[in-house]
Amino acid sequence: MTRFDPSFLWGAATSGYQIEGAVTEDGRTPSIWDTFSATPGKILGGDTGAVAADHYHRYPEDIALMSQLGLRAYRFSLAWPRIQPDGRGPANPKGLDFYRRLTDTLLEHGIQPWPTLYHWDLPQPLEDKGGWPARDTAERFAEYASLAYEALGDRIPAWTTLNEPWCSAFLGYATGRHAPGRREPAAAVRAAHHLLLGHGLAAEAMPDARVGITLNLTHVTPRSNDPADLDAARRIDGMQNRLFLDPLLRAAYPEDVLDDLGDITGTDHIRPGDLKTIAAPLDFLGINYYAPMLVAHSTEPTPSAYVGSPFVDIADGGRPKTAMGWEIDEHGLHDLLLRLRADYPEVPLYVTENGAAFDEAIHDTARIAYLDGHLRACARAITQGVPLKGYFVWSLLDNFEWSYGYSQRFGIVHVDYPTQRRTPKDSARWYAAVIERGGL
Ligand code: FCB
């Protein structure tokens, strides 16, 4: 049997806009995702998060389910527009009350609440003032963090500032595939910096908290040893991994990435002292991993999220894929974990998301195989000295999968949207057994 340490934290993850619904209740105002999903043509099937999995009303039932599965921790996100509807100024007591009830109910069931402050739902009034490309948004984020911390800090064992700032910056402001849907490469690069700055300022605003950040990292392999392919892989690794890891863990942006981006926006938006703020010691680093990337040089320019690197092709590695079309390869997770250990100062690591969308409704053998493989990869990395302390499956429930709407199901629990009925899939029962045994 592959065993994990008894202290290993077993969890599941969700996010606010993807499951809560109740978007106009108790003083919540629109976020950029409400605006974006109301815009025709942005979301598959015209879906929105208006009802989602109705978790805002059904959280007691959902927590009872988590308890039945034996989850030790639950990663969720706080909706900024519930807590601070204008994106500035005083807190909305009803918004905070919801998260107080949620966290208290989790604690009553012996489940650690792991909130993320920002899982992409920027209050629309802040986008109207420029969004993340504007430096002020970083300051506003720290103010919001302090409100959440004052209200909930006494019961939260670990805070995550941001979820996947790469997506917020480059899908939100470069490709426009995510809210707010802007296609402005220079703005995207500034957004990336201000997100990191917002993380640092928020950490300062929560003085006694245990604080981390979650990045979507991947393992990048060049398609060949041809110098052009090697350079393409360097560029993607730079944009996807090092642009975020280096400032956070080494207090410096990678020079080669700044060179790649030089013509796009320069570095005037990076002010003296910013890197010191960003690199304040992290209590943990969260890693969201789904698939590796095989990268090649392309002779034709292709517009992508990788601004500054148009001559790059994300190649097909020829492996089986999930319903999202993402390649299944747990070795990428293993190699990524070892690379973090080799290249960066040691920090406790958590896999804060890992999972897969498949079309199987309840008997989801493909998902079990995916999770089993990736957990084995985690166990191998741990025996090789990687300080991996926990794992959160994405996701507890089927939910609103951003621009894919409800077409992609990542849950270990099935949600029948018309009735909101929850049914644990085979993977949920399998995961409960893994947690109970402490291994595979
Ligand atoms: C990640 C997001 C999460 C979910 C998964 C599939 O990028 O953090 O909300 O959509 O992908």
Short mmCIF file of C-alpha atoms and ligand atoms in Angstrom, two decimals:
data_model
loop_
_atom_site.label_atom_id
_atom_site.label_comp_id
_atom_site.label_asym_id
_atom_site.label_seq_id
_atom_site.Cartn_x
_atom_site.Cartn_y
_atom_site.Cartn_z
CA MET A 1 0.00 0.00 0.00
CA THR A 2 1.12 3.55 -0.76
CA ARG A 3 0.77 5.37 2.54
CA PHE A 4 0.65 9.07 3.34
CA ASP A 5 1.69 10.57 6.65
CA PRO A 6 -1.25 10.77 9.12
CA SER A 7 -0.83 14.57 9.10
CA PHE A 8 -1.36 14.71 5.31
CA LEU A 9 -4.31 17.05 4.69
CA TRP A 10 -7.02 15.50 2.53
CA GLY A 11 -9.45 17.94 1.00
CA ALA A 12 -11.67 19.01 -1.83
CA ALA A 13 -11.97 22.40 -3.52
CA THR A 14 -14.62 24.66 -5.05
CA SER A 15 -14.94 28.38 -5.74
CA GLY A 16 -17.62 30.97 -5.03
CA TYR A 17 -18.89 31.93 -8.47
CA GLN A 18 -18.75 28.32 -9.65
CA ILE A 19 -21.11 26.95 -6.98
CA GLU A 20 -22.83 29.60 -4.87
CA GLY A 21 -25.51 31.11 -7.12
CA ALA A 22 -27.64 33.69 -5.22
CA VAL A 23 -25.85 36.43 -7.11
CA THR A 24 -28.22 39.22 -6.11
CA GLU A 25 -28.93 38.12 -2.55
CA ASP A 26 -28.06 39.83 0.73
CA GLY A 27 -26.34 42.79 -0.85
CA ARG A 28 -24.02 41.03 -3.29
CA THR A 29 -23.30 43.17 -6.35
CA PRO A 30 -22.11 42.00 -9.78
CA SER A 31 -18.57 40.80 -10.28
CA ILE A 32 -16.78 40.81 -13.62
CA TRP A 33 -18.00 37.21 -14.09
CA ASP A 34 -21.66 38.23 -13.80
CA THR A 35 -21.09 40.89 -16.45
CA PHE A 36 -19.04 38.60 -18.67
CA SER A 37 -21.47 35.69 -18.54
CA ALA A 38 -24.37 38.02 -19.32
CA THR A 39 -22.56 39.04 -22.53
CA PRO A 40 -23.83 37.00 -25.50
CA GLY A 41 -21.31 34.63 -27.00
CA LYS A 42 -18.88 34.53 -24.07
CA ILE A 43 -20.05 31.34 -22.32
CA LEU A 44 -20.96 28.06 -23.96
CA GLY A 45 -24.73 27.64 -24.06
CA GLY A 46 -25.23 31.14 -22.62
CA ASP A 47 -24.79 29.67 -19.12
CA THR A 48 -24.18 31.90 -16.08
CA GLY A 49 -23.41 31.40 -12.41
CA ALA A 50 -26.73 32.94 -11.33
CA VAL A 51 -27.91 29.67 -9.74
CA ALA A 52 -24.90 27.36 -10.20
CA ALA A 53 -25.06 24.57 -7.58
CA ASP A 54 -27.14 26.77 -5.25
CA HIS A 55 -24.54 26.23 -2.55
CA TYR A 56 -25.45 29.58 -0.94
CA HIS A 57 -28.65 27.93 0.26
CA ARG A 58 -27.54 24.31 0.35
CA TYR A 59 -24.23 24.63 2.20
CA PRO A 60 -25.46 22.67 5.28
CA GLU A 61 -26.31 19.70 3.07
CA ASP A 62 -23.00 20.05 1.23
CA ILE A 63 -21.01 20.14 4.45
CA ALA A 64 -22.88 17.05 5.72
CA LEU A 65 -21.77 15.34 2.51
CA MET A 66 -18.16 16.44 3.03
CA SER A 67 -18.34 15.01 6.50
CA GLN A 68 -19.66 11.68 5.22
CA LEU A 69 -16.72 11.56 2.81
CA GLY A 70 -14.33 12.16 5.68
CA LEU A 71 -12.78 15.32 4.22
CA ARG A 72 -10.31 16.95 6.59
CA ALA A 73 -10.27 20.31 4.80
CA TYR A 74 -12.45 22.24 2.38
CA ARG A 75 -11.01 24.85 0.03
CA PHE A 76 -13.57 27.43 -1.08
CA SER A 77 -13.44 31.08 -2.06
CA LEU A 78 -14.94 34.20 -0.55
CA ALA A 79 -16.86 36.36 -3.00
CA TRP A 80 -15.38 39.86 -2.79
CA PRO A 81 -18.67 41.43 -4.06
CA ARG A 82 -20.59 39.80 -1.19
CA ILE A 83 -18.19 41.11 1.44
CA GLN A 84 -17.39 44.53 -0.01
CA PRO A 85 -20.01 45.24 -2.68
CA ASP A 86 -18.43 48.41 -4.06
CA GLY A 87 -14.91 47.05 -3.97
CA ARG A 88 -14.05 49.72 -1.40
CA GLY A 89 -15.36 50.99 1.91
CA PRO A 90 -17.10 49.13 4.72
CA ALA A 91 -17.99 45.45 4.79
CA ASN A 92 -21.48 44.16 4.07
CA PRO A 93 -22.46 42.36 7.32
CA LYS A 94 -24.75 39.91 5.53
CA GLY A 95 -21.95 38.85 3.20
CA LEU A 96 -19.64 38.20 6.13
CA ASP A 97 -22.42 36.36 7.96
CA PHE A 98 -22.69 33.82 5.18
CA TYR A 99 -19.00 32.97 5.43
CA ARG A 100 -19.21 32.91 9.25
CA ARG A 101 -22.01 30.35 9.05
CA LEU A 102 -20.11 28.36 6.44
CA THR A 103 -16.86 28.28 8.42
CA ASP A 104 -18.61 27.55 11.72
CA THR A 105 -20.52 24.65 10.20
CA LEU A 106 -17.30 23.27 8.74
CA LEU A 107 -15.57 23.51 12.11
CA GLU A 108 -18.50 21.80 13.83
CA HIS A 109 -17.93 18.88 11.48
CA GLY A 110 -14.19 18.85 12.14
CA ILE A 111 -13.35 20.13 8.64
CA GLN A 112 -10.68 22.81 8.28
CA PRO A 113 -11.94 25.87 6.35
CA TRP A 114 -9.38 26.90 3.69
CA PRO A 115 -10.68 30.11 2.10
CA THR A 116 -9.22 31.77 -0.96
CA LEU A 117 -9.76 35.52 -1.03
CA TYR A 118 -9.81 35.90 -4.80
CA HIS A 119 -10.99 33.25 -7.22
CA TRP A 120 -11.54 35.66 -10.14
CA ASP A 121 -14.70 37.52 -9.11
CA LEU A 122 -13.53 41.15 -9.08
CA PRO A 123 -16.31 43.59 -8.08
CA GLN A 124 -17.47 45.21 -11.31
CA PRO A 125 -17.03 48.78 -9.92
CA LEU A 126 -13.27 48.07 -9.65
CA GLU A 127 -13.09 46.85 -13.24
CA ASP A 128 -14.92 50.02 -14.25
CA LYS A 129 -12.03 51.94 -12.71
CA GLY A 130 -9.42 49.96 -14.67
CA GLY A 131 -9.37 46.50 -13.08
CA TRP A 132 -6.12 44.69 -12.30
CA PRO A 133 -4.09 46.67 -14.85
CA ALA A 134 -4.65 49.63 -12.48
CA ARG A 135 -2.37 49.69 -9.46
CA ASP A 136 -5.16 50.87 -7.16
CA THR A 137 -6.84 47.45 -7.45
CA ALA A 138 -3.94 45.91 -5.50
CA GLU A 139 -4.56 48.39 -2.66
CA ARG A 140 -8.29 47.70 -2.75
CA PHE A 141 -7.58 43.97 -2.53
CA ALA A 142 -5.54 44.47 0.64
CA GLU A 143 -8.39 46.48 2.15
CA TYR A 144 -10.84 43.69 1.37
CA ALA A 145 -8.41 41.12 2.81
CA SER A 146 -8.27 43.03 6.08
CA LEU A 147 -12.09 43.07 6.33
CA ALA A 148 -12.27 39.32 5.78
CA TYR A 149 -9.41 38.70 8.21
CA GLU A 150 -10.98 40.83 10.97
CA ALA A 151 -14.26 38.95 10.67
CA LEU A 152 -13.02 35.39 10.21
CA GLY A 153 -9.36 35.36 11.24
CA ASP A 154 -9.99 33.67 14.58
CA ARG A 155 -11.29 30.52 12.88
CA ILE A 156 -9.21 30.18 9.71
CA PRO A 157 -6.14 27.90 9.79
CA ALA A 158 -4.82 28.94 6.36
CA TRP A 159 -5.62 31.80 4.00
CA THR A 160 -4.93 31.79 0.28
CA THR A 161 -4.74 35.23 -1.28
CA LEU A 162 -5.13 34.52 -5.01
CA ASN A 163 -6.16 31.60 -7.13
CA GLU A 164 -4.16 31.31 -10.37
CA PRO A 165 -3.13 34.91 -11.03
CA TRP A 166 -1.86 33.74 -14.45
CA CYS A 167 -5.48 33.14 -15.51
CA SER A 168 -6.72 36.44 -14.07
CA ALA A 169 -4.02 38.35 -15.95
CA PHE A 170 -3.59 36.55 -19.25
CA LEU A 171 -7.00 34.94 -19.87
CA GLY A 172 -8.77 37.99 -18.47
CA TYR A 173 -6.81 40.74 -20.18
CA ALA A 174 -4.86 39.17 -23.10
CA THR A 175 -6.98 36.47 -24.77
CA GLY A 176 -10.28 37.72 -23.37
CA ARG A 177 -11.45 34.12 -22.81
CA HIS A 178 -12.17 34.96 -19.19
CA ALA A 179 -13.76 37.99 -17.54
CA PRO A 180 -13.43 40.87 -18.06
CA GLY A 181 -12.74 39.76 -21.64
CA ARG A 182 -10.21 42.43 -22.61
CA ARG A 183 -7.64 41.82 -25.34
CA GLU A 184 -4.85 44.15 -24.32
CA PRO A 185 -1.48 42.40 -23.94
CA ALA A 186 0.22 45.35 -22.22
CA ALA A 187 -2.62 45.59 -19.70
CA ALA A 188 -2.32 41.84 -19.03
CA VAL A 189 1.35 42.18 -18.08
CA ARG A 190 0.57 45.05 -15.73
CA ALA A 191 -2.31 43.02 -14.28
CA ALA A 192 0.08 40.16 -13.47
CA HIS A 193 2.28 42.52 -11.47
CA HIS A 194 -0.60 44.15 -9.65
CA LEU A 195 -2.04 40.75 -8.74
CA LEU A 196 1.29 39.78 -7.20
CA LEU A 197 1.48 43.14 -5.45
CA GLY A 198 -2.08 42.65 -4.19
CA HIS A 199 -1.00 39.30 -2.75
CA GLY A 200 1.91 40.93 -0.90
CA LEU A 201 -0.18 43.83 0.40
CA ALA A 202 -2.94 41.45 1.52
CA ALA A 203 -0.41 39.31 3.39
CA GLU A 204 0.74 42.47 5.21
CA ALA A 205 -2.89 43.27 6.06
CA MET A 206 -3.32 39.87 7.79
CA PRO A 207 -0.44 40.05 10.27
CA ASP A 208 -0.89 36.87 12.30
CA ALA A 209 -2.44 34.72 9.62
CA ARG A 210 -0.93 31.70 7.92
CA VAL A 211 -0.90 32.91 4.31
CA GLY A 212 -0.20 31.29 0.95
CA ILE A 213 -1.00 31.74 -2.71
CA THR A 214 -2.14 29.26 -5.34
CA LEU A 215 -0.48 29.18 -8.77
CA ASN A 216 -1.37 27.12 -11.81
CA LEU A 217 1.99 25.63 -12.59
CA THR A 218 2.92 23.06 -15.14
CA HIS A 219 5.78 20.93 -16.33
CA VAL A 220 7.06 22.15 -19.68
CA THR A 221 8.98 19.92 -22.11
CA PRO A 222 10.47 21.03 -25.44
CA ARG A 223 9.40 18.88 -28.40
CA SER A 224 13.01 18.39 -29.48
CA ASN A 225 16.53 19.54 -28.68
CA ASP A 226 16.42 21.95 -31.58
CA PRO A 227 17.44 25.38 -30.20
CA ALA A 228 14.21 26.92 -31.49
CA ASP A 229 12.11 24.37 -29.57
CA LEU A 230 14.27 24.83 -26.48
CA ASP A 231 13.72 28.57 -26.66
CA ALA A 232 9.97 28.11 -27.09
CA ALA A 233 9.89 25.91 -23.97
CA ARG A 234 11.97 28.45 -22.04
CA ARG A 235 9.44 31.14 -22.96
CA ILE A 236 6.39 29.15 -21.85
CA ASP A 237 8.05 28.02 -18.63
CA GLY A 238 8.91 31.68 -18.09
CA MET A 239 5.39 32.98 -18.55
CA GLN A 240 3.53 30.15 -16.85
CA ASN A 241 5.82 29.31 -13.94
CA ARG A 242 8.77 31.64 -13.33
CA LEU A 243 6.95 34.97 -13.87
CA PHE A 244 5.08 34.15 -10.65
CA LEU A 245 7.45 31.87 -8.72
CA ASP A 246 10.53 34.08 -8.99
CA PRO A 247 9.04 37.30 -7.57
CA LEU A 248 7.30 35.35 -4.79
CA LEU A 249 10.18 33.11 -3.78
CA ARG A 250 13.29 34.99 -4.98
CA ALA A 251 12.16 38.64 -4.88
CA ALA A 252 13.06 39.17 -8.56
CA TYR A 253 11.44 38.85 -11.94
CA PRO A 254 13.25 36.47 -14.32
CA GLU A 255 15.41 38.62 -16.62
CA ASP A 256 14.74 36.53 -19.72
CA VAL A 257 10.97 36.90 -19.26
CA LEU A 258 11.30 40.66 -18.76
CA ASP A 259 13.27 40.71 -22.03
CA ASP A 260 10.56 38.71 -23.82
CA LEU A 261 7.96 41.18 -22.53
CA GLY A 262 10.09 44.31 -22.91
CA ASP A 263 8.50 45.57 -26.10
CA ILE A 264 5.02 45.03 -24.79
CA THR A 265 4.88 47.14 -21.73
CA GLY A 266 8.30 47.95 -20.27
CA THR A 267 8.82 47.86 -16.51
CA ASP A 268 7.65 51.31 -15.38
CA HIS A 269 4.71 49.78 -13.54
CA ILE A 270 7.14 47.91 -11.24
CA ARG A 271 7.97 50.39 -8.48
CA PRO A 272 10.84 50.32 -5.99
CA GLY A 273 9.86 48.18 -3.01
CA ASP A 274 7.21 46.18 -4.87
CA LEU A 275 9.32 43.04 -5.07
CA LYS A 276 10.08 43.18 -1.37
CA THR A 277 6.33 43.34 -0.67
CA ILE A 278 5.59 40.48 -3.06
CA ALA A 279 8.33 38.26 -1.62
CA ALA A 280 7.22 38.46 2.02
CA PRO A 281 7.73 34.94 3.43
CA LEU A 282 5.05 32.50 2.29
CA ASP A 283 3.64 30.03 4.80
CA PHE A 284 2.77 27.67 1.97
CA LEU A 285 2.51 27.49 -1.79
CA GLY A 286 -0.60 26.03 -3.41
CA ILE A 287 -0.20 24.26 -6.73
CA ASN A 288 -3.01 23.65 -9.18
CA TYR A 289 -1.94 21.00 -11.67
CA TYR A 290 -3.98 19.50 -14.48
CA ALA A 291 -1.73 18.70 -17.44
CA PRO A 292 1.84 19.03 -18.69
CA MET A 293 2.82 21.08 -21.75
CA LEU A 294 4.81 19.97 -24.76
CA VAL A 295 6.13 23.04 -26.52
CA ALA A 296 7.59 23.67 -29.98
CA HIS A 297 8.69 26.58 -32.11
CA SER A 298 6.17 27.65 -34.69
CA THR A 299 7.02 29.39 -37.94
CA GLU A 300 3.66 31.15 -38.02
CA PRO A 301 2.75 33.65 -35.31
CA THR A 302 -0.19 32.42 -33.19
CA PRO A 303 -2.02 34.76 -30.84
CA SER A 304 -2.23 33.22 -27.38
CA ALA A 305 -2.10 33.99 -23.68
CA TYR A 306 1.70 33.93 -23.97
CA VAL A 307 2.06 37.55 -24.93
CA GLY A 308 5.52 38.42 -26.18
CA SER A 309 6.03 34.88 -27.53
CA PRO A 310 3.90 34.50 -30.67
CA PHE A 311 6.11 31.91 -32.37
CA VAL A 312 5.23 29.13 -30.01
CA ASP A 313 3.10 26.08 -30.53
CA ILE A 314 1.57 23.98 -27.76
CA ALA A 315 1.96 20.52 -29.26
CA ASP A 316 -0.07 17.37 -28.81
CA GLY A 317 1.83 14.86 -26.69
CA GLY A 318 -0.33 12.03 -28.00
CA ARG A 319 -1.60 10.97 -24.59
CA PRO A 320 -5.21 10.19 -23.62
CA LYS A 321 -7.21 13.30 -22.81
CA THR A 322 -9.99 14.37 -20.45
CA ALA A 323 -13.28 15.81 -21.69
CA MET A 324 -11.61 19.24 -21.60
CA GLY A 325 -9.06 17.95 -24.11
CA TRP A 326 -6.32 18.17 -21.47
CA GLU A 327 -3.65 15.46 -21.68
CA ILE A 328 -3.48 13.03 -18.80
CA ASP A 329 0.03 12.71 -17.42
CA GLU A 330 0.76 12.40 -13.73
CA HIS A 331 4.51 12.39 -14.37
CA GLY A 332 4.17 16.09 -15.08
CA LEU A 333 2.98 16.63 -11.50
CA HIS A 334 5.82 14.54 -10.09
CA ASP A 335 8.41 16.38 -12.16
CA LEU A 336 6.92 19.76 -11.28
CA LEU A 337 7.08 18.98 -7.55
CA LEU A 338 10.72 17.90 -7.82
CA ARG A 339 11.58 20.96 -9.85
CA LEU A 340 10.09 23.26 -7.20
CA ARG A 341 12.24 21.53 -4.60
CA ALA A 342 15.38 21.80 -6.72
CA ASP A 343 15.00 25.40 -7.94
CA TYR A 344 13.36 27.32 -5.11
CA PRO A 345 13.80 27.84 -1.38
CA GLU A 346 11.86 25.28 0.60
CA VAL A 347 8.25 26.14 1.40
CA PRO A 348 5.45 23.75 2.44
CA LEU A 349 3.50 22.72 -0.64
CA TYR A 350 -0.14 21.75 -1.08
CA VAL A 351 -1.78 20.54 -4.26
CA THR A 352 -4.77 22.88 -4.03
CA GLU A 353 -6.43 21.60 -7.22
CA ASN A 354 -6.10 18.44 -9.27
CA GLY A 355 -8.84 16.56 -11.05
CA ALA A 356 -10.50 15.96 -14.36
CA ALA A 357 -13.70 16.43 -16.35
CA PHE A 358 -15.20 13.31 -17.87
CA ASP A 359 -18.60 12.63 -19.34
CA GLU A 360 -19.31 9.58 -17.15
CA ALA A 361 -22.17 10.49 -14.82
CA ILE A 362 -21.90 8.37 -11.67
CA HIS A 363 -19.65 5.42 -12.51
CA ASP A 364 -16.61 7.55 -13.19
CA THR A 365 -13.83 5.00 -13.52
CA ALA A 366 -11.77 7.38 -15.66
CA ARG A 367 -11.74 9.98 -12.87
CA ILE A 368 -10.70 7.37 -10.31
CA ALA A 369 -7.81 6.36 -12.56
CA TYR A 370 -6.79 9.99 -13.01
CA LEU A 371 -6.86 10.74 -9.27
CA ASP A 372 -5.14 7.48 -8.36
CA GLY A 373 -2.30 8.16 -10.79
CA HIS A 374 -1.79 11.72 -9.60
CA LEU A 375 -1.88 10.76 -5.91
CA ARG A 376 0.74 8.09 -6.59
CA ALA A 377 2.86 10.77 -8.26
CA CYS A 378 2.48 12.89 -5.09
CA ALA A 379 3.51 9.95 -2.91
CA ARG A 380 6.63 9.35 -5.05
CA ALA A 381 7.58 13.02 -4.79
CA ILE A 382 7.17 12.93 -1.01
CA THR A 383 9.50 9.93 -0.69
CA GLN A 384 12.03 11.94 -2.72
CA GLY A 385 11.93 14.71 -0.13
CA VAL A 386 9.30 17.10 -1.51
CA PRO A 387 7.53 18.87 1.40
CA LEU A 388 4.03 18.18 0.08
CA LYS A 389 1.58 18.49 2.97
CA GLY A 390 -1.84 18.00 1.45
CA TYR A 391 -4.03 17.47 -1.59
CA PHE A 392 -7.40 18.97 -2.62
CA VAL A 393 -9.37 17.31 -5.36
CA TRP A 394 -11.01 19.62 -7.90
CA SER A 395 -13.87 19.53 -7.43
CA LEU A 396 -16.25 18.56 -4.67
CA LEU A 397 -19.28 19.30 -6.86
CA ASP A 398 -20.02 19.57 -10.56
CA ASN A 399 -20.10 23.30 -11.21
CA PHE A 400 -19.95 26.28 -13.56
CA GLU A 401 -16.75 25.70 -15.51
CA TRP A 402 -16.14 29.31 -16.62
CA SER A 403 -16.36 29.78 -20.40
CA TYR A 404 -17.44 26.13 -20.76
CA GLY A 405 -20.53 26.76 -18.64
CA TYR A 406 -22.08 23.58 -17.23
CA SER A 407 -20.84 21.42 -20.10
CA GLN A 408 -17.81 20.15 -18.17
CA ARG A 409 -18.25 18.13 -15.00
CA PHE A 410 -15.28 18.02 -12.61
CA GLY A 411 -17.16 16.95 -9.45
CA ILE A 412 -16.67 13.81 -7.41
CA VAL A 413 -20.29 14.53 -6.50
CA HIS A 414 -22.79 14.74 -9.35
CA VAL A 415 -25.19 17.69 -9.42
CA ASP A 416 -28.46 17.34 -11.28
CA TYR A 417 -28.94 21.04 -12.04
CA PRO A 418 -32.75 21.10 -12.55
CA THR A 419 -33.38 19.50 -9.12
CA GLN A 420 -30.03 20.40 -7.48
CA ARG A 421 -29.84 16.81 -6.29
CA ARG A 422 -26.35 15.71 -5.21
CA THR A 423 -25.22 12.13 -5.85
CA PRO A 424 -21.75 10.98 -4.86
CA LYS A 425 -19.99 9.45 -7.85
CA ASP A 426 -17.89 6.31 -7.53
CA SER A 427 -14.84 8.57 -7.27
CA ALA A 428 -16.28 10.18 -4.12
CA ARG A 429 -16.64 6.76 -2.48
CA TRP A 430 -13.17 5.81 -3.65
CA TYR A 431 -11.69 9.07 -2.29
CA ALA A 432 -13.45 8.55 1.06
CA ALA A 433 -11.81 5.11 1.30
CA VAL A 434 -8.40 6.57 0.42
CA ILE A 435 -8.79 9.16 3.20
CA GLU A 436 -9.93 6.57 5.69
CA ARG A 437 -7.00 4.26 4.93
CA GLY A 438 -4.55 7.16 4.59
CA GLY A 439 -3.26 5.77 1.34
CA LEU A 440 -3.78 3.90 -1.91
C1 FCB B 1 -8.69 25.96 -12.61
C2 FCB B 1 -9.59 26.86 -11.79
C3 FCB B 1 -10.83 26.19 -11.27
C4 FCB B 1 -11.41 25.19 -12.25
C5 FCB B 1 -10.34 24.26 -12.79
C6 FCB B 1 -10.84 23.24 -13.74
O1 FCB B 1 -7.96 26.72 -13.49
O2 FCB B 1 -8.89 27.38 -10.70
O3 FCB B 1 -11.74 27.20 -10.91
O4 FCB B 1 -12.10 25.83 -13.22
O5 FCB B 1 -9.33 25.01 -13.39
#
